[in-house]
XYZ file of C-alpha atoms in Angstrom:
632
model
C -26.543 -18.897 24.168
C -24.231 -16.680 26.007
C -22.314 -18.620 29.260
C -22.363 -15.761 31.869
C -22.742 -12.323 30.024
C -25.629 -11.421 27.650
C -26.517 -7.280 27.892
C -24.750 -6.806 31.353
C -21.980 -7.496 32.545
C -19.119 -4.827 31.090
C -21.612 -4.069 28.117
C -23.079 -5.308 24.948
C -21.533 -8.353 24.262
C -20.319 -8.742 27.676
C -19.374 -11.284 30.242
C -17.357 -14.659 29.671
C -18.489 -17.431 26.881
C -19.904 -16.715 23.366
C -22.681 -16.705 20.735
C -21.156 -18.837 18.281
C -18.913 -21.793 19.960
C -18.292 -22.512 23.383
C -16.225 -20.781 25.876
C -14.595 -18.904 26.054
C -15.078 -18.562 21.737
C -18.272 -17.288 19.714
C -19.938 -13.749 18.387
C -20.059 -12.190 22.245
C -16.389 -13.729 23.915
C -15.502 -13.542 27.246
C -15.294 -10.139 28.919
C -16.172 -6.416 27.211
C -18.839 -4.513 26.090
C -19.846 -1.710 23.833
C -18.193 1.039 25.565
C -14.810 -0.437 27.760
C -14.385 -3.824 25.993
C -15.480 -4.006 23.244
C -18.621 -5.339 20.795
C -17.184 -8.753 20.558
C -14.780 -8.681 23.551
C -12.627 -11.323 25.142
C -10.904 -14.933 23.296
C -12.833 -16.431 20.516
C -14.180 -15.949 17.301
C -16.695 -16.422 14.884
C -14.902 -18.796 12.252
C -11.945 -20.492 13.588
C -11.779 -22.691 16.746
C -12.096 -20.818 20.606
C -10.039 -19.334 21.722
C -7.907 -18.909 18.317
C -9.602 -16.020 17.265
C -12.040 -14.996 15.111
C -14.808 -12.579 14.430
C -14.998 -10.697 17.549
C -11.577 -11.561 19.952
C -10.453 -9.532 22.356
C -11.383 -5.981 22.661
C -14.195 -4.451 21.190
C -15.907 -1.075 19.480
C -14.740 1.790 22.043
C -12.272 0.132 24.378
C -8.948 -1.123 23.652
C -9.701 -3.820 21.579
C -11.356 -4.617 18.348
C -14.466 -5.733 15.652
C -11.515 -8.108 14.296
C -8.870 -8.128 17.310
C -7.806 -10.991 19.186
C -5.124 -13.189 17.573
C -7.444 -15.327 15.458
C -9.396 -14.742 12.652
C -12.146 -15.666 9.820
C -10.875 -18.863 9.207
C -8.098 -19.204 12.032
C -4.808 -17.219 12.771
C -4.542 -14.054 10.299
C -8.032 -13.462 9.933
C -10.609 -10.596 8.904
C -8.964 -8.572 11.425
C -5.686 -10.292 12.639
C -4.014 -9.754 15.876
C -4.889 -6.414 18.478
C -6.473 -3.316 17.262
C -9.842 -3.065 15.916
C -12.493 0.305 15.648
C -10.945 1.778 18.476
C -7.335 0.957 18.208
C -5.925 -0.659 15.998
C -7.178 -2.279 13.171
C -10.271 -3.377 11.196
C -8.064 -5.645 8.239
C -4.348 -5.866 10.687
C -2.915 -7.966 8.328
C -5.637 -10.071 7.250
C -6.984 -11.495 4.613
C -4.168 -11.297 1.776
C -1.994 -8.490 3.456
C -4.751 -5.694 3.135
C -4.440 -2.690 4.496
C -5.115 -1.626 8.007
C -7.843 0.214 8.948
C -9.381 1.906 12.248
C -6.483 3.463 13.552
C -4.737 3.742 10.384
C -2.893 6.857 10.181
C -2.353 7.400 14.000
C 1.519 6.848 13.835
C 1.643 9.580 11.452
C 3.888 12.470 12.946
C 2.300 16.455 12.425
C 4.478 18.482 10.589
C 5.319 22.115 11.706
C 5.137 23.735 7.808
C 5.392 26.917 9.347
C 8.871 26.113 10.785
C 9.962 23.798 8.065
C 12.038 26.448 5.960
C 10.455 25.347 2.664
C 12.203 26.035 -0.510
C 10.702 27.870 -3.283
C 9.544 26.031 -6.025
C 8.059 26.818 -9.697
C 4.618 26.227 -10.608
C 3.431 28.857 -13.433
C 4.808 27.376 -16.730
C 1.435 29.070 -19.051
C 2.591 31.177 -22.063
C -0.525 32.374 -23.379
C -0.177 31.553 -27.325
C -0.780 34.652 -29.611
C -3.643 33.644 -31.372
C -5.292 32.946 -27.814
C -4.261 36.723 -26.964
C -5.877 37.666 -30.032
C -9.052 36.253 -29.609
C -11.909 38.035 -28.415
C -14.395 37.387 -25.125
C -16.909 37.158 -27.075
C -15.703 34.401 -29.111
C -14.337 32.509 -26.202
C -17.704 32.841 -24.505
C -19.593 31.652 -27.601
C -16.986 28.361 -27.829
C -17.308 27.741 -23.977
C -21.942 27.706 -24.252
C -21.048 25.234 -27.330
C -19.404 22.879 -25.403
C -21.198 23.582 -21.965
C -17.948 24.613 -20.201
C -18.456 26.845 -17.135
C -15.776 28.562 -15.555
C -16.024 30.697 -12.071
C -12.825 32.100 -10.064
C -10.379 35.151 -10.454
C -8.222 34.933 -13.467
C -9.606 31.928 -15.789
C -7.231 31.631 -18.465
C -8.249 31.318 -21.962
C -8.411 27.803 -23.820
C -6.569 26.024 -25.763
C -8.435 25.244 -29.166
C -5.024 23.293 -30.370
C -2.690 21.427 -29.887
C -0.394 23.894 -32.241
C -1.647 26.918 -29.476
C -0.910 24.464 -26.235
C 2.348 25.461 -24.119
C 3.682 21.990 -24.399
C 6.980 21.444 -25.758
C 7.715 19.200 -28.414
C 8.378 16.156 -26.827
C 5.063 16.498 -25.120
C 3.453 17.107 -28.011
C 5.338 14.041 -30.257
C 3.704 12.014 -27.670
C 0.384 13.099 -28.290
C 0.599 12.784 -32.106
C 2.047 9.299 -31.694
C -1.169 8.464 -29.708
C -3.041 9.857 -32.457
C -5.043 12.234 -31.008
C -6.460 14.873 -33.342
C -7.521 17.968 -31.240
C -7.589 18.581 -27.615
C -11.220 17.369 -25.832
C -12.920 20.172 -24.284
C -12.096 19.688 -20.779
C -7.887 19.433 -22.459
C -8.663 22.690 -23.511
C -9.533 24.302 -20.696
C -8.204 22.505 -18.645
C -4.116 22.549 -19.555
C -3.945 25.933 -19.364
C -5.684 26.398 -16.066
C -3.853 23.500 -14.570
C -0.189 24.701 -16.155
C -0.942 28.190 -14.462
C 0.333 27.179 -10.955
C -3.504 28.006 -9.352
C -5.219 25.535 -7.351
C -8.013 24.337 -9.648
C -11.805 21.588 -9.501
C -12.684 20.179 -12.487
C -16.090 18.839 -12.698
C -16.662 16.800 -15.849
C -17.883 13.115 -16.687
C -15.300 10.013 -16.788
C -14.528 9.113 -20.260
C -13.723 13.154 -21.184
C -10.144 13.109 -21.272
C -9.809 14.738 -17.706
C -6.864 12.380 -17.092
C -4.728 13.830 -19.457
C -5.842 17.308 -18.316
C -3.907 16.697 -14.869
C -1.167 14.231 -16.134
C 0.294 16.173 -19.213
C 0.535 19.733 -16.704
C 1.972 17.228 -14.304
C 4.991 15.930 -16.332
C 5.883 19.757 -17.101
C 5.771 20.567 -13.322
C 8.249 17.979 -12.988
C 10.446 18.879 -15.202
C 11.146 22.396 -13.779
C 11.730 20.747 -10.419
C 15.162 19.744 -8.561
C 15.982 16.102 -9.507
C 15.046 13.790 -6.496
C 17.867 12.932 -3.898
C 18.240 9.346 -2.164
C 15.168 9.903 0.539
C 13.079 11.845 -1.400
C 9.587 11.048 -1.963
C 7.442 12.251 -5.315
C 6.864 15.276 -6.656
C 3.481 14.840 -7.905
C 1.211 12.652 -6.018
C -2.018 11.277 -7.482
C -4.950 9.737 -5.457
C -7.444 7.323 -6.845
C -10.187 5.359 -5.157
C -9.672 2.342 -6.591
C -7.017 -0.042 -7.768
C -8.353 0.085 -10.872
C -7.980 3.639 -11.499
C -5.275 3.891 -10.249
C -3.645 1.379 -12.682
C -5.206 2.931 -15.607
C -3.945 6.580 -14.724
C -0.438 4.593 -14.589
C -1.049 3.290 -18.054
C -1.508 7.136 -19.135
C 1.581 7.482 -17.602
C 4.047 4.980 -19.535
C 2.618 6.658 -22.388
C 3.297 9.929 -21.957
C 6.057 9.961 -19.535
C 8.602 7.541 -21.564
C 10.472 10.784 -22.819
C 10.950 12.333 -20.340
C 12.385 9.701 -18.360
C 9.934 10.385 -15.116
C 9.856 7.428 -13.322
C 5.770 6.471 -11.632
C 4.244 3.803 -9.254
C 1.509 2.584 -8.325
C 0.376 1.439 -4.908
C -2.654 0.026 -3.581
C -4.154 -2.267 -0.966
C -4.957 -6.103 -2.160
C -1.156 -6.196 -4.064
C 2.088 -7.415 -2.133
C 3.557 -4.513 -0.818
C 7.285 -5.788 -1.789
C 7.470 -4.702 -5.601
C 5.815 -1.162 -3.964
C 7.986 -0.138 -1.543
C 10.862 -1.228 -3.755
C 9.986 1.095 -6.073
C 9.362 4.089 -3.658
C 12.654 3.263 -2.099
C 14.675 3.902 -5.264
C 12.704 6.922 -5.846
C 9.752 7.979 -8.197
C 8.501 11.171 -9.407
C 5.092 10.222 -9.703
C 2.897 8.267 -7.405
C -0.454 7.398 -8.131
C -1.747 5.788 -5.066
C -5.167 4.443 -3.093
C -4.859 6.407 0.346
C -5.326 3.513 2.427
C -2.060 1.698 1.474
C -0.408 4.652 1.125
C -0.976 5.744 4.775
C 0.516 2.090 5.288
C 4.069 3.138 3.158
C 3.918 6.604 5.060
C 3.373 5.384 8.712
C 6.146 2.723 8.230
C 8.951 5.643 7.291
C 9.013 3.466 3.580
C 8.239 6.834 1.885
C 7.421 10.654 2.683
C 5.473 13.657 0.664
C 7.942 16.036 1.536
C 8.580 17.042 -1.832
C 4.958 16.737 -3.028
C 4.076 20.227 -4.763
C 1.612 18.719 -7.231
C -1.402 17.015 -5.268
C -4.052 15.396 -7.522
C -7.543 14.236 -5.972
C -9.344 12.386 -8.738
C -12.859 11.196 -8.482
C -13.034 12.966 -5.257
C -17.092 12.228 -5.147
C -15.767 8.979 -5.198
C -13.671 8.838 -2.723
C -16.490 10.142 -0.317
C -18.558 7.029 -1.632
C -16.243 5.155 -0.598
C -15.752 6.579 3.130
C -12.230 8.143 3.168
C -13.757 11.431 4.349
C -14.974 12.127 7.572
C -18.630 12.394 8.475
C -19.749 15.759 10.541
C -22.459 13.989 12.224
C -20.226 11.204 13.115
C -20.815 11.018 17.097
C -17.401 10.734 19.124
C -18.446 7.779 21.175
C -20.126 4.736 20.377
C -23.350 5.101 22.421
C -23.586 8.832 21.051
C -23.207 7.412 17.400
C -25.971 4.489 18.339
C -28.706 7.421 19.522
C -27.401 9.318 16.210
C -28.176 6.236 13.946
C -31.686 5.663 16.139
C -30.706 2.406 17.369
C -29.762 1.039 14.197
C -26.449 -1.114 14.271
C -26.490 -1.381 10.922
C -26.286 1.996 10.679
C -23.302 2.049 13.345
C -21.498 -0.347 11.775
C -21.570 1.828 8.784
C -20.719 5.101 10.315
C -18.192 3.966 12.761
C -16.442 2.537 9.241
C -17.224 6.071 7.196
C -15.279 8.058 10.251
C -12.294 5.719 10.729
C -11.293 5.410 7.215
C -12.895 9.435 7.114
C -9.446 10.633 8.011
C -7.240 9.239 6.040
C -7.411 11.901 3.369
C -6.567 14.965 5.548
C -3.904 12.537 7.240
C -2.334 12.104 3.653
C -2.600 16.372 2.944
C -1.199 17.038 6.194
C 2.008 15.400 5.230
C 2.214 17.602 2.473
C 3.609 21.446 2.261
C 0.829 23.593 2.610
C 1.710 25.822 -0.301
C 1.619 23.225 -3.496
C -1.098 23.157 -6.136
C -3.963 21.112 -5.600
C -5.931 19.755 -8.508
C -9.589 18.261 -7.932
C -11.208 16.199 -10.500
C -14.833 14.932 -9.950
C -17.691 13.590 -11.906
C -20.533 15.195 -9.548
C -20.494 18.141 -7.502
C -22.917 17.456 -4.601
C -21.896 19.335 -0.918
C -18.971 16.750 0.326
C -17.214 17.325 -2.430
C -17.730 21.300 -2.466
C -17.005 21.351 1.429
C -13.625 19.160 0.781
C -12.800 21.616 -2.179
C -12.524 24.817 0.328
C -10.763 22.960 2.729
C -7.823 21.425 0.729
C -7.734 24.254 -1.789
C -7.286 28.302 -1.546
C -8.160 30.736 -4.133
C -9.330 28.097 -7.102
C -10.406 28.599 -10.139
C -13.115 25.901 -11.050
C -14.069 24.895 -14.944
C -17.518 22.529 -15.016
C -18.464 20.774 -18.608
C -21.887 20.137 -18.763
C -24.265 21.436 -16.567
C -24.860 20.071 -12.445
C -27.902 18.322 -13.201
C -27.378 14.464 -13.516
C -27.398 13.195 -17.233
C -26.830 10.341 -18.851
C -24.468 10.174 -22.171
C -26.883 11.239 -25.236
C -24.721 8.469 -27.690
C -25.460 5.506 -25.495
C -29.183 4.023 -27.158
C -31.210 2.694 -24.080
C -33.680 0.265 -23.307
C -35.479 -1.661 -19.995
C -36.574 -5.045 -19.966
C -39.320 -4.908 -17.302
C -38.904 -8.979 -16.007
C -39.001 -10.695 -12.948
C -36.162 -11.742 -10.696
C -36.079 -15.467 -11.797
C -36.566 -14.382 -15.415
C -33.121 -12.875 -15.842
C -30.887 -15.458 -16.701
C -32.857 -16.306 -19.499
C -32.787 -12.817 -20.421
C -29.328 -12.339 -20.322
C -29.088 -15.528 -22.890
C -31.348 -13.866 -25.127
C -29.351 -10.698 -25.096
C -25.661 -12.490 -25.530
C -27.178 -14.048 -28.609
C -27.790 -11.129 -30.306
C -24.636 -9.690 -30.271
C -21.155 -10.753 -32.643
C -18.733 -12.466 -31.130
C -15.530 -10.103 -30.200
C -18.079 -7.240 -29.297
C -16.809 -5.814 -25.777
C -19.780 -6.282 -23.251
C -20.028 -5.492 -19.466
C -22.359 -7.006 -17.550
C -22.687 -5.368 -14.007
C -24.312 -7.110 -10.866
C -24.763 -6.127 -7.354
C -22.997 -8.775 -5.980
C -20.623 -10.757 -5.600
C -22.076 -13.923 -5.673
C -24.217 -13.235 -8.728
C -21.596 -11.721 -10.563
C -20.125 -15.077 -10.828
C -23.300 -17.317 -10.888
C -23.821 -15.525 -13.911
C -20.173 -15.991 -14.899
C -20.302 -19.254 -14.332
C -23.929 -19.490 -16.628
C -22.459 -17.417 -19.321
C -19.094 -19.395 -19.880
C -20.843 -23.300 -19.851
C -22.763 -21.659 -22.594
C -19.226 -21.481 -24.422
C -19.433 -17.329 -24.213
C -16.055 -16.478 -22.757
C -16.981 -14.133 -19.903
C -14.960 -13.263 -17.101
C -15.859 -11.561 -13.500
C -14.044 -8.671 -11.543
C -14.967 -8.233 -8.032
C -13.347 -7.085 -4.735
C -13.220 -11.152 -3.612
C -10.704 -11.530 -6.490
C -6.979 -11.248 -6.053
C -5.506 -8.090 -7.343
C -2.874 -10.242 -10.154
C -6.464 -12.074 -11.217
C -7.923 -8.484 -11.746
C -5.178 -7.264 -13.569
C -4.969 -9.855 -15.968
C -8.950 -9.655 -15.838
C -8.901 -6.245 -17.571
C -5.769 -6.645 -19.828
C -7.666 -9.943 -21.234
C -11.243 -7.743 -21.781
C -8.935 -4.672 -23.392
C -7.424 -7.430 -25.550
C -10.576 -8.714 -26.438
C -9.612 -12.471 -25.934
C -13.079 -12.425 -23.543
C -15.301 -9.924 -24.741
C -18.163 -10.496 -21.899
C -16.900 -9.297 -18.529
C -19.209 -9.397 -15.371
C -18.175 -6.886 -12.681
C -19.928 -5.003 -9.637
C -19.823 -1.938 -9.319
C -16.095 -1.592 -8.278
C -15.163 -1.567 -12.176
C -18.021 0.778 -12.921
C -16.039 4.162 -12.197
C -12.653 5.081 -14.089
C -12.790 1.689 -16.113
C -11.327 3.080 -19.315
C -12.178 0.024 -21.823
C -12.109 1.453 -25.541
C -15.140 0.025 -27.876
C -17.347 -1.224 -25.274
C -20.307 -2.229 -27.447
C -22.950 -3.073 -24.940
C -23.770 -2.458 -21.003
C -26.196 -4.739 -19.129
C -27.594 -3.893 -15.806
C -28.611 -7.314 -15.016
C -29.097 -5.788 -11.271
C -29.912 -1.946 -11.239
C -27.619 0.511 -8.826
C -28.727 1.636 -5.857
C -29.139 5.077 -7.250
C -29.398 7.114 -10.716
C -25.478 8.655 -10.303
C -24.494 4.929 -10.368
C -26.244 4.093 -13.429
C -25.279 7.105 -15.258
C -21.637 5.719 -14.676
C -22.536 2.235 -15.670
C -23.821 2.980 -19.089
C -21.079 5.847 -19.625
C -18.525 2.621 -19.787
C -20.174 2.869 -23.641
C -20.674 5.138 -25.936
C -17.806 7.137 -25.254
C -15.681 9.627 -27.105
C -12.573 8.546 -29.761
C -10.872 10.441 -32.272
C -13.611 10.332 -35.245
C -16.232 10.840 -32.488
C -17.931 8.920 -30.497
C -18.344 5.316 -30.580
C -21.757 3.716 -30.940
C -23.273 2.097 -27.749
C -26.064 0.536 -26.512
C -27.214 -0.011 -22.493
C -29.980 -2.794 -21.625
C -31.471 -2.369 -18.202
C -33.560 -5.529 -16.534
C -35.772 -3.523 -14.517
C -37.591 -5.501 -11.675
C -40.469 -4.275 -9.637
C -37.946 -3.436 -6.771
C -36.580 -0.926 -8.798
C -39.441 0.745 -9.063
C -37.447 3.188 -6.745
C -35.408 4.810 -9.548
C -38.390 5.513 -11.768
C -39.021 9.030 -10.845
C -35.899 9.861 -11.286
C -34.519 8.175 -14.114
C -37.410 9.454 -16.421
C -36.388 12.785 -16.589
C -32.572 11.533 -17.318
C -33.842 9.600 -20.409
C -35.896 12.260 -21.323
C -32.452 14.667 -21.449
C -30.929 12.210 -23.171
C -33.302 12.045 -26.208
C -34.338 8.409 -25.040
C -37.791 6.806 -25.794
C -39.164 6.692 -21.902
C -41.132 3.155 -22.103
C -44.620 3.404 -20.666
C -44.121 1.322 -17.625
C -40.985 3.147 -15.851
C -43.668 6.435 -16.418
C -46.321 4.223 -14.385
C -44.081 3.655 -12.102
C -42.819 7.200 -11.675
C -46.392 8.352 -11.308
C -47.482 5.467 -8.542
C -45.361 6.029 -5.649
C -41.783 4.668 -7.721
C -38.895 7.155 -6.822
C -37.451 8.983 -4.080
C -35.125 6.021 -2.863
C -31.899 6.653 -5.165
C -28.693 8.890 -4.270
C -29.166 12.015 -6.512
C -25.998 14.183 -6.934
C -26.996 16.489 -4.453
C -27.355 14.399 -1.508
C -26.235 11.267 0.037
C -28.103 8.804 1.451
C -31.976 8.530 -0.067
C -34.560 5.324 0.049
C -34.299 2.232 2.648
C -30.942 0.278 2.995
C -30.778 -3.367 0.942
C -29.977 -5.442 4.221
C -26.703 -6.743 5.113
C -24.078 -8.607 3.345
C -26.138 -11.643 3.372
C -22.955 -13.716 4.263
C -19.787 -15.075 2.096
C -21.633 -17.640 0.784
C -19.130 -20.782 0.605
C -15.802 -18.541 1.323
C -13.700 -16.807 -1.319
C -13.506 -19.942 -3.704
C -9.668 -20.301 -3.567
C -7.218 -17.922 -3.113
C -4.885 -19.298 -5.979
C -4.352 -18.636 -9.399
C -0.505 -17.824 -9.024
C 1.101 -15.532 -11.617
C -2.629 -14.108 -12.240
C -4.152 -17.568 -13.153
C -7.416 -17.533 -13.140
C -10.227 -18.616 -9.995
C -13.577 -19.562 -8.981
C -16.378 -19.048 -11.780
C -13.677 -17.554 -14.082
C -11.461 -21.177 -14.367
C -14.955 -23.071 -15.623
C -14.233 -24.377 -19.127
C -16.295 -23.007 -22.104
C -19.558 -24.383 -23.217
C -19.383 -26.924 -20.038
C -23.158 -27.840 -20.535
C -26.142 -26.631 -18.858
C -25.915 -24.207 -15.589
């Protein structure tokens, strides 16, 4: 197995040789160990030809090396985790696969600013003129307006909302903007929202995705602008937005064409998975708003490309998220690795995990440290569970909060639900049975768990001559891109996605959401099926979810009853069963993180990415197979 190593010899993975290939390559390479080498030390790798590199060269977990270090990689040279670095220092994705961002040390070559020393100028942030009529009206009828709409609001000095767009503080070219997009009246979260937000005070909003909550920041955000300095060659933004995904992130831009045209406020976008060319052009020549991922903005900030210098308006949004998604810090993250295997009872599994939740853990306070100390901050969230709470009093002083809806976890009460209680092989037939029923041009999303059956069913769907198309992380971000502009446009009406498209994809008329895998908890599902149903500017559109519910779900049941039970949704008989005989208990709920058993690992790539082509956005892998092809 191993030439001369094995558990001894300078740790884990230890001595010279390797798992995989023969010396000096393979899974354990020459040299190392958990603690001073590293977990896959020495030359070697896992995928290309010793001693060229590969899954585990040179270095290792806690020593000066690397998971991906070593000059090789995945498939030879450039690789998962390209040249040096690694866990401990220097990077999990170093260049990479596609020019990814960095991670594991990402962040370290950031400099610490001195605020206190920095002889800030003043700058204006309170541009709310309470309308008249708003004056006029009583407590009593703003407290009867905000238990209508469920709107909570806690904190010192909550202004009053805005019940129109005639009462709003926005000046007229704001407000041609938003009669040109043809919206009617403010949503509720607009309402209360603007005003708080246009106030200058550091403010959370908690309310579901699909509300309007992007506006709420965005519209505030092109007035702060405006009463701010023009930017000098050098400067960085003024308003900074972070997003989790590149998907989000895109969309918030797309809110930002739209309403920013007038005033002449120029926005980017940047985000790992892209070329990083066309992005630091544009941050060279100087933006006012950036709406970024933090990852590959650490990237811009680290190489001098860009600053935050003149940041005063900080957006977080889908900060519950962004904890998902590790870019928070973990407090019971141990600070070595053999502490952190004791902490995660011997599981590596579990160490893998939370050595990658407290690298990429610091890369939002690296991001707010770069910025003054005394802007606003503006938190937007769907869920309000600890994390976020904890991260609210950290990065924010003195703010005023507004919630719609209550904290308990509920699904939308316009999306019509039902379960299919099947069998694992039976879905595919399912899903036929289900595409036939609906009209061609009728926006569907079809959400898997993986990968690899998000396009085995794309592939299925399409030689049935349905045009579907997939969204995944494996896809390139120009494929993704076009992707979504193709599903908005309606030119393929079935898209299959994971879950990385379930949060912040803002898709108008989505008719239909399958689960053709269910989520690993009941928050995720409630975001699924929210991609339907969802408010317009007659009301809400009409929307229907279909869940294929396996006996391994069984998990969920307890509590997704009383969700569809909130929701006014016929509970079928079975999922109660299930609830009652030991089903439940294993999802994440919104107050805690974590929950039943882990799924396993990755389960492997599973034939490689299936070509990384498809220049100009063309399209790849199961979403290049011709309609109506045959038989899968």
């Amino acid at each position: 197995m191993a030439a001369a190593g094995g558990y001894g010899g300078g740790g884990y993975g230890g001595g010279g040789g390797g798992y995989g290939g023969p010396p000096p390559g393979g899974y354990g390479g020459g040299g190392g160990g958990y603690g001073g080498g590293g977990y896959g030390g020495g030359g070697g790798g896992y995928g290309g030809p010793p001693p060229a590199g590969g899954y585990g060269g040179g270095g290792g977990y806690g020593g000066g090396g690397g998971y991906g270090g070593g000059g090789g990689g995945f498939r030879g040279g450039g690789g998962y985790g390209g040249g040096g670095g690694g866990y401990g220092g220097g990077g999990f994705g170093g260049g990479g696969f596609g020019g990814g961002d960095r991670m594991g040390a990402l962040g370290a070559g950031l400099r610490s600013i001195d605020w206190g020393s920095a002889g800030l100028p003043p700058f204006e942030k309170d541009f709310y003129i309470e309308h008249p009529d708003i004056t006029a009206r009583s407590d009593a009828a703003v407290s009867e307006w905000r238990a209508k709409h469920e709107i909570t609001c806690t904190g010192a000095g909550v202004p009053k909302p805005v019940l129109s767009f005639a009462e709003s503080p926005f000046p007229e070219y704001v407000l041609d903007e938003i009669k040109r997009a043809g919206f009617q009246a403010p949503t509720p979260i607009q309402s209360q929202g603007w005003p708080m937000a246009l106030s200058g005070k550091n403010m959370v909003g908690i309310a579901q995705t699909g509300s309007g909550k992007t506006l709420s920041f965005l519209l505030p955000g092109v007035i702060h602008i405006n009463a701010q300095p023009e930017l000098r060659p050098g400067d960085g933004p003024i308003v900074l937005v972070l997003a989790p995904t590149r998907e989000l992130a895109n969309q918030i831009r797309e809110e930002c064409n739209r309403f920013g045209g007038t005033s002449r406020i120029k926005n980017t976008c940047v985000y790992g998975g892209a070329p990083k060319g066309g992005q630091a052009r544009d941050l060279r020549s100087g933006v006012e708003i950036v709406i970024a991922t933090p990852g590959r903005l650490i990237d811009f900030l680290e190489s001098g490309t860009t600053n935050l210098r003149r940041v005063t308006y900080l957006v977080l949004d889908e900060a519950d998220r962004m904890l998902d998604m590790g870019f928070e810090p973990q407090p019971h993250l141990a600070s070595s690795s053999a502490e952190a295997l004791l902490c995660c009872g011997g599981s590596c599994t579990a160490l893998n995990a939370a050595l990658l939740r407290g690298k990429r853990g610091a890369q939002l306070r690296k991001i707010v440290s770069q910025i003054r100390p005394d802007r606003q901050t503006l938190m937007w969230s769907a869920t309000w569970p600890k994390e976020v709470e904890s991260l609210a009093r950290d990065f924010l002083k003195d703010y005023i909060q507004v919630t719609v809806g209550n904290l308990e976890l509920k699904a939308n009460p316009h999306v019509e639900q039902e379960f299919l209680f099947i069998s694992q092989h039976e879905k595919a037939s399912a899903i036929k049975r289900i595409l036939s029923t609906i009209k061609p041009g009728d926006r569907t999303i079809i959400f898997c768990k993986t990968k690899v059956s998000c396009d085995n069913l794309t592939r299925m769907i399409r030689m049935d001559g349905i045009p579907a198309v997939a969204i995944h992380g494996n896809k390139e971000q120009r494929e993704r891109d076009n992707t979504l502009r193709e599903f908005k446009a309606g030119h393929n009406y079935v898209l299959v996605a994971t879950d990385v498209a379930s949060r912040g994809l803002d898709v108008k008329d989505v008719r239909l959401v399958i689960n053709h895998d269910m989520p690993d908890g009941c928050e995720d599902f409630i975001h699924r099926i929210g991609r339907t149903g969802r408010k317009t500017n007659e009301g809400y559109n009409e929307g229907k979810a279909v869940s294929l519910f396996t006996s391994e779900d069984s998990r969920l049941a307890r509590e997704l009853v009383p969700i569809l039970e909130e929701a006014k949704q016929v509970v079928p008989p079975q999922l109660v069963e299930m609830a009652r005989y030991g089903g439940g208990g294993g999802g994440r709920s919104r107050y805690r993180r974590g929950g039943g058993g882990g799924g396993g690992g990755r389960g492997g790539r599973s034939g490689g990415f299936g070509g990384r082509g498809g220049g100009g956005g063309g399209y790849t892998g199961s979403n290049s197979i011709p309609l109506g092809g045959g038989r899968y």
